[in-house]
Amino acid sequence: MKNVGTSPAGAAVEWAAEEPGSARQGAAPSAGDGRTRQLVARTVLEQGPVTAAGIAERLGLSPAAVRRHLDALVADGEAWIRESSSRGRRGRGRPAKLFLLTESGRARFGHAYDDLAVSALRFLAEQSGEQAIRSFAERRMAALVEHHREALAASGTVAERAQVLADALTREGYAASARTVGSGEQLCQHHCPVAHVAADFPQLCEAETEAFAEVLGTHVQRLATIANGDAACTTHVPHARSEDRTASRPETDHNAVASGSASRSPDRQDTAPSPHGGEPV
């Protein structure tokens, strides 16, 4: 007996349209397909491990239609298959295929990880102060870059290090890229796994920026962050080290002053520039 109480409104129409040989078979996925696939995925979430026949019975759909959606979920890495145990199985047929959701498939239904992380950090701040949040953020970034420190150290130029860092961040889930822009490199993170948490705790972004400066060996400037509503986290990495430029400037100025002093007559008074921008008066 079918459990029609859980069937969606209009399921019978979708069932008829999804039967083999129907006009819609092989067509691009429609909004109805998306709704049905979500129902199939939810049934696997709630009932799994479950067979295609079991899902079909629960939703009032044909087994063929359910298998089509299950195949799509498996192809997308959102579900996986295991064979039922031979224990208690009747007959000589092949073991039934049981479907379960993967972690990616469970993500369809959301997680409360961000809320949990924000609550935990707020509790930490209340109990131990804001410095505890900063220490946590610094330790988190130190652990992240430590896996890639050797590759970064082997890179010669700032541009090479920026690319190695972008590749490392991509492997950590940040979808990062690096490109030359003007006098430096622009490091972009197109995804941030902790953006919602960082919106409440900017210490995470601050620690990240400091870690970038440390591993790249130069001052960096954060231009934008996803946590602040920008499209990407963007960091400017200058080609020349800021401390090198600062150190060279006084020497250049000193030489210029010395040269100018030598060319002036000892008895000549310093004169102010004309307010009209012409020669000194």
Short mmCIF file of C-alpha atoms in Angstrom, two decimals:
data_model
loop_
_atom_site.label_atom_id
_atom_site.label_comp_id
_atom_site.label_asym_id
_atom_site.label_seq_id
_atom_site.Cartn_x
_atom_site.Cartn_y
_atom_site.Cartn_z
CA MET A 1 0.00 0.00 0.00
CA LYS A 2 1.42 3.38 -1.01
CA ASN A 3 1.98 6.08 1.55
CA VAL A 4 0.28 8.78 -0.43
CA GLY A 5 0.15 11.12 2.55
CA THR A 6 3.76 12.17 1.92
CA SER A 7 3.35 12.61 -1.81
CA PRO A 8 3.75 16.20 -3.06
CA ALA A 9 0.89 18.05 -4.65
CA GLY A 10 0.89 17.27 -8.31
CA ALA A 11 3.18 14.26 -7.92
CA ALA A 12 0.90 12.17 -10.10
CA VAL A 13 1.31 14.67 -12.94
CA GLU A 14 5.10 14.63 -12.60
CA TRP A 15 5.01 10.82 -12.43
CA ALA A 16 3.10 10.61 -15.70
CA ALA A 17 5.45 13.05 -17.36
CA GLU A 18 8.51 11.12 -16.19
CA GLU A 19 7.38 7.70 -17.39
CA PRO A 20 9.64 6.13 -20.06
CA GLY A 21 8.60 7.18 -23.55
CA SER A 22 7.00 10.42 -22.43
CA ALA A 23 7.55 13.61 -24.37
CA ARG A 24 9.69 15.05 -21.56
CA GLN A 25 12.11 12.16 -21.37
CA GLY A 26 15.61 13.31 -22.29
CA ALA A 27 14.67 16.98 -22.08
CA ALA A 28 16.58 19.50 -19.99
CA PRO A 29 15.76 19.40 -16.26
CA SER A 30 12.71 21.52 -15.42
CA ALA A 31 11.53 23.19 -12.22
CA GLY A 32 9.37 20.12 -11.63
CA ASP A 33 12.42 17.89 -11.96
CA GLY A 34 14.22 20.03 -9.39
CA ARG A 35 11.38 19.75 -6.90
CA THR A 36 11.09 16.00 -7.40
CA ARG A 37 14.84 15.51 -7.05
CA GLN A 38 14.79 17.47 -3.80
CA LEU A 39 11.99 15.20 -2.52
CA VAL A 40 13.94 12.11 -3.54
CA ALA A 41 17.06 13.45 -1.80
CA ARG A 42 15.10 14.28 1.35
CA THR A 43 13.62 10.78 1.42
CA VAL A 44 17.12 9.29 1.17
CA LEU A 45 18.19 11.62 3.99
CA GLU A 46 15.30 10.61 6.23
CA GLN A 47 14.96 6.93 5.29
CA GLY A 48 18.42 5.92 4.05
CA PRO A 49 19.77 3.45 3.42
CA VAL A 50 16.74 2.95 1.19
CA THR A 51 15.98 1.31 -2.16
CA ALA A 52 14.61 3.03 -5.24
CA ALA A 53 11.44 0.97 -4.85
CA GLY A 54 11.05 2.12 -1.27
CA ILE A 55 11.38 5.77 -2.32
CA ALA A 56 8.92 5.27 -5.17
CA GLU A 57 6.36 3.76 -2.85
CA ARG A 58 6.75 6.52 -0.29
CA LEU A 59 6.45 9.36 -2.83
CA GLY A 60 3.91 7.77 -5.15
CA LEU A 61 6.27 7.90 -8.15
CA SER A 62 7.32 5.24 -10.61
CA PRO A 63 10.53 3.31 -9.77
CA ALA A 64 11.92 4.34 -13.17
CA ALA A 65 11.44 8.04 -12.39
CA VAL A 66 12.99 7.65 -8.94
CA ARG A 67 15.99 5.76 -10.35
CA ARG A 68 16.58 8.59 -12.84
CA HIS A 69 16.83 11.10 -10.01
CA LEU A 70 18.96 8.76 -7.92
CA ASP A 71 21.35 8.25 -10.84
CA ALA A 72 21.67 12.03 -11.16
CA LEU A 73 22.39 12.40 -7.44
CA VAL A 74 25.06 9.69 -7.64
CA ALA A 75 26.61 11.29 -10.74
CA ASP A 76 26.78 14.64 -8.92
CA GLY A 77 28.46 13.05 -5.91
CA GLU A 78 25.46 13.71 -3.67
CA ALA A 79 24.51 10.06 -3.10
CA TRP A 80 26.26 6.72 -3.02
CA ILE A 81 25.19 3.11 -3.34
CA ARG A 82 25.81 0.05 -1.24
CA GLU A 83 24.42 -3.42 -1.67
CA SER A 84 22.04 -4.81 0.90
CA SER A 85 23.30 -7.53 3.16
CA SER A 86 22.71 -11.09 1.98
CA ARG A 87 21.45 -11.94 5.46
CA GLY A 88 17.71 -12.35 5.43
CA ARG A 89 17.46 -11.95 1.66
CA ARG A 90 15.11 -14.28 -0.12
CA GLY A 91 15.57 -15.78 -3.55
CA ARG A 92 18.56 -15.93 -5.87
CA GLY A 93 18.29 -12.37 -7.24
CA ARG A 94 21.02 -9.76 -7.05
CA PRO A 95 21.26 -7.81 -3.79
CA ALA A 96 19.13 -4.68 -3.74
CA LYS A 97 20.88 -1.34 -4.13
CA LEU A 98 20.62 0.88 -1.10
CA PHE A 99 21.04 4.64 -1.46
CA LEU A 100 22.55 7.05 1.07
CA LEU A 101 23.51 10.72 0.86
CA THR A 102 27.11 11.87 0.85
CA GLU A 103 28.25 14.90 2.83
CA SER A 104 27.75 16.97 -0.32
CA GLY A 105 24.20 15.66 -0.60
CA ARG A 106 23.48 16.53 3.03
CA ALA A 107 24.61 20.09 2.30
CA ARG A 108 21.42 20.46 0.22
CA PHE A 109 19.56 20.78 3.50
CA GLY A 110 21.90 23.23 5.17
CA HIS A 111 24.04 23.09 8.28
CA ALA A 112 24.07 25.06 11.50
CA TYR A 113 27.87 25.08 11.59
CA ASP A 114 28.12 28.87 11.16
CA ASP A 115 25.67 29.55 13.96
CA LEU A 116 27.49 27.07 16.19
CA ALA A 117 30.87 28.67 15.45
CA VAL A 118 29.58 32.18 16.12
CA SER A 119 28.02 31.05 19.40
CA ALA A 120 31.22 29.31 20.45
CA LEU A 121 33.38 32.36 19.69
CA ARG A 122 31.00 34.67 21.51
CA PHE A 123 31.18 32.41 24.54
CA LEU A 124 34.99 32.40 24.28
CA ALA A 125 35.04 36.22 24.14
CA GLU A 126 32.74 36.49 27.16
CA GLN A 127 34.78 34.03 29.21
CA SER A 128 38.32 34.98 28.19
CA GLY A 129 38.16 38.34 26.42
CA GLU A 130 38.76 39.57 22.89
CA GLN A 131 42.42 38.54 22.97
CA ALA A 132 41.32 34.92 23.14
CA ILE A 133 39.50 35.37 19.83
CA ARG A 134 42.62 36.85 18.25
CA SER A 135 44.80 34.03 19.58
CA PHE A 136 42.36 31.50 18.16
CA ALA A 137 42.36 33.24 14.76
CA GLU A 138 46.16 33.38 14.66
CA ARG A 139 46.53 29.72 15.59
CA ARG A 140 43.98 28.73 12.95
CA MET A 141 45.86 30.55 10.18
CA ALA A 142 49.24 29.29 11.39
CA ALA A 143 47.98 25.71 11.08
CA LEU A 144 46.59 26.42 7.60
CA VAL A 145 49.79 27.90 6.12
CA GLU A 146 52.12 25.46 7.88
CA HIS A 147 51.23 22.72 5.38
CA HIS A 148 52.46 24.92 2.53
CA ARG A 149 55.38 26.74 4.15
CA GLU A 150 58.04 24.63 2.45
CA ALA A 151 56.66 25.31 -1.04
CA LEU A 152 56.39 29.02 -0.27
CA ALA A 153 59.97 29.19 1.01
CA ALA A 154 61.24 27.55 -2.20
CA SER A 155 59.69 30.30 -4.35
CA GLY A 156 62.01 33.10 -5.39
CA THR A 157 60.01 36.18 -6.29
CA VAL A 158 56.98 37.71 -4.64
CA ALA A 159 54.97 36.86 -7.76
CA GLU A 160 55.94 33.19 -7.48
CA ARG A 161 55.09 33.10 -3.77
CA ALA A 162 51.72 34.74 -4.42
CA GLN A 163 50.88 32.05 -6.98
CA VAL A 164 51.98 29.27 -4.64
CA LEU A 165 49.86 30.79 -1.88
CA ALA A 166 46.86 31.04 -4.24
CA ASP A 167 47.25 27.36 -5.17
CA ALA A 168 47.53 26.43 -1.49
CA LEU A 169 44.42 28.42 -0.58
CA THR A 170 42.50 26.77 -3.43
CA ARG A 171 43.36 23.36 -2.00
CA GLU A 172 42.01 24.60 1.34
CA GLY A 173 38.68 25.54 -0.24
CA TYR A 174 39.18 29.27 -0.93
CA ALA A 175 39.07 29.16 -4.78
CA ALA A 176 42.00 31.59 -4.97
CA SER A 177 43.89 33.14 -7.88
CA ALA A 178 46.82 35.53 -8.32
CA ARG A 179 47.66 37.93 -11.13
CA THR A 180 50.01 40.84 -11.73
CA VAL A 181 48.34 44.24 -11.39
CA GLY A 182 50.49 47.36 -11.69
CA SER A 183 53.37 47.28 -9.24
CA GLY A 184 52.28 44.15 -7.43
CA GLU A 185 50.28 40.96 -7.32
CA GLN A 186 46.56 40.80 -6.66
CA LEU A 187 45.57 37.77 -4.61
CA CYS A 188 41.84 37.00 -4.86
CA GLN A 189 39.87 34.48 -2.82
CA HIS A 190 36.59 33.91 -4.61
CA HIS A 191 35.17 31.82 -1.77
CA CYS A 192 35.54 31.98 1.99
CA PRO A 193 34.44 28.98 4.06
CA VAL A 194 34.18 31.14 7.19
CA ALA A 195 32.70 34.33 5.70
CA HIS A 196 29.56 34.30 7.85
CA VAL A 197 31.62 33.86 11.01
CA ALA A 198 34.17 36.49 9.94
CA ALA A 199 31.33 39.00 9.49
CA ASP A 200 30.89 38.89 13.29
CA PHE A 201 34.56 38.33 14.13
CA PRO A 202 36.88 40.42 11.88
CA GLN A 203 39.83 39.02 13.84
CA LEU A 204 39.71 36.06 11.45
CA CYS A 205 40.36 38.36 8.47
CA GLU A 206 43.03 40.31 10.36
CA ALA A 207 44.91 37.15 11.29
CA GLU A 208 44.67 35.94 7.71
CA THR A 209 46.18 39.18 6.38
CA GLU A 210 49.03 39.01 8.87
CA ALA A 211 49.71 35.38 7.95
CA PHE A 212 49.86 36.32 4.24
CA ALA A 213 52.42 39.05 4.99
CA GLU A 214 54.51 36.63 7.01
CA VAL A 215 54.66 33.82 4.45
CA LEU A 216 55.05 36.17 1.47
CA GLY A 217 57.83 38.13 3.15
CA THR A 218 56.36 41.55 2.38
CA HIS A 219 53.76 44.00 3.56
CA VAL A 220 50.32 43.29 2.11
CA GLN A 221 47.14 45.36 1.98
CA ARG A 222 43.64 43.90 2.23
CA LEU A 223 41.40 45.72 -0.24
CA ALA A 224 38.11 43.82 0.06
CA THR A 225 36.53 40.91 1.92
CA ILE A 226 33.54 38.66 1.33
CA ALA A 227 32.67 39.10 5.01
CA ASN A 228 32.07 42.82 4.31
CA GLY A 229 29.82 42.06 1.35
CA ASP A 230 32.42 42.27 -1.44
CA ALA A 231 32.50 39.81 -4.32
CA ALA A 232 35.89 38.41 -3.29
CA CYS A 233 38.60 38.76 -0.67
CA THR A 234 41.26 40.83 -2.46
CA THR A 235 44.78 41.43 -1.18
CA HIS A 236 47.45 43.63 -2.80
CA VAL A 237 50.97 42.22 -2.61
CA PRO A 238 53.66 44.74 -3.67
CA HIS A 239 56.60 43.44 -5.69
CA ALA A 240 59.20 45.39 -3.67
CA ARG A 241 59.37 45.05 0.07
CA SER A 242 58.07 48.16 1.75
CA GLU A 243 60.95 48.21 4.22
CA ASP A 244 63.47 48.18 1.36
CA ARG A 245 61.83 51.19 -0.28
CA THR A 246 61.69 53.03 3.04
CA ALA A 247 65.35 52.31 3.73
CA SER A 248 66.51 53.54 0.30
CA ARG A 249 64.55 56.82 0.33
CA PRO A 250 66.56 58.66 3.05
CA GLU A 251 69.83 57.82 1.29
CA THR A 252 68.56 59.22 -2.03
CA ASP A 253 67.25 62.36 -0.33
CA HIS A 254 70.56 62.82 1.49
CA ASN A 255 72.55 62.63 -1.76
CA ALA A 256 70.23 65.09 -3.43
CA VAL A 257 70.60 67.56 -0.55
CA ALA A 258 74.38 67.14 -0.50
CA SER A 259 74.60 67.71 -4.24
CA GLY A 260 72.42 70.78 -4.05
CA SER A 261 74.42 72.19 -1.15
CA ALA A 262 77.68 71.81 -3.03
CA SER A 263 76.37 73.70 -6.05
CA ARG A 264 75.18 76.71 -4.05
CA SER A 265 77.39 79.63 -3.24
CA PRO A 266 78.13 79.88 0.51
CA ASP A 267 77.04 83.50 0.63
CA ARG A 268 73.75 82.92 -1.24
CA GLN A 269 70.56 83.07 0.81
CA ASP A 270 67.88 80.36 0.41
CA THR A 271 64.95 81.79 -1.47
CA ALA A 272 61.31 80.81 -1.50
CA PRO A 273 59.55 79.72 -4.67
CA SER A 274 57.33 82.23 -6.39
CA PRO A 275 53.67 81.86 -5.46
CA HIS A 276 52.99 81.79 -9.21
CA GLY A 277 55.12 78.71 -9.68
CA GLY A 278 57.98 80.48 -11.48
CA GLU A 279 61.68 80.89 -10.58
CA PRO A 280 62.63 81.75 -7.01
CA VAL A 281 62.57 85.44 -6.22
#
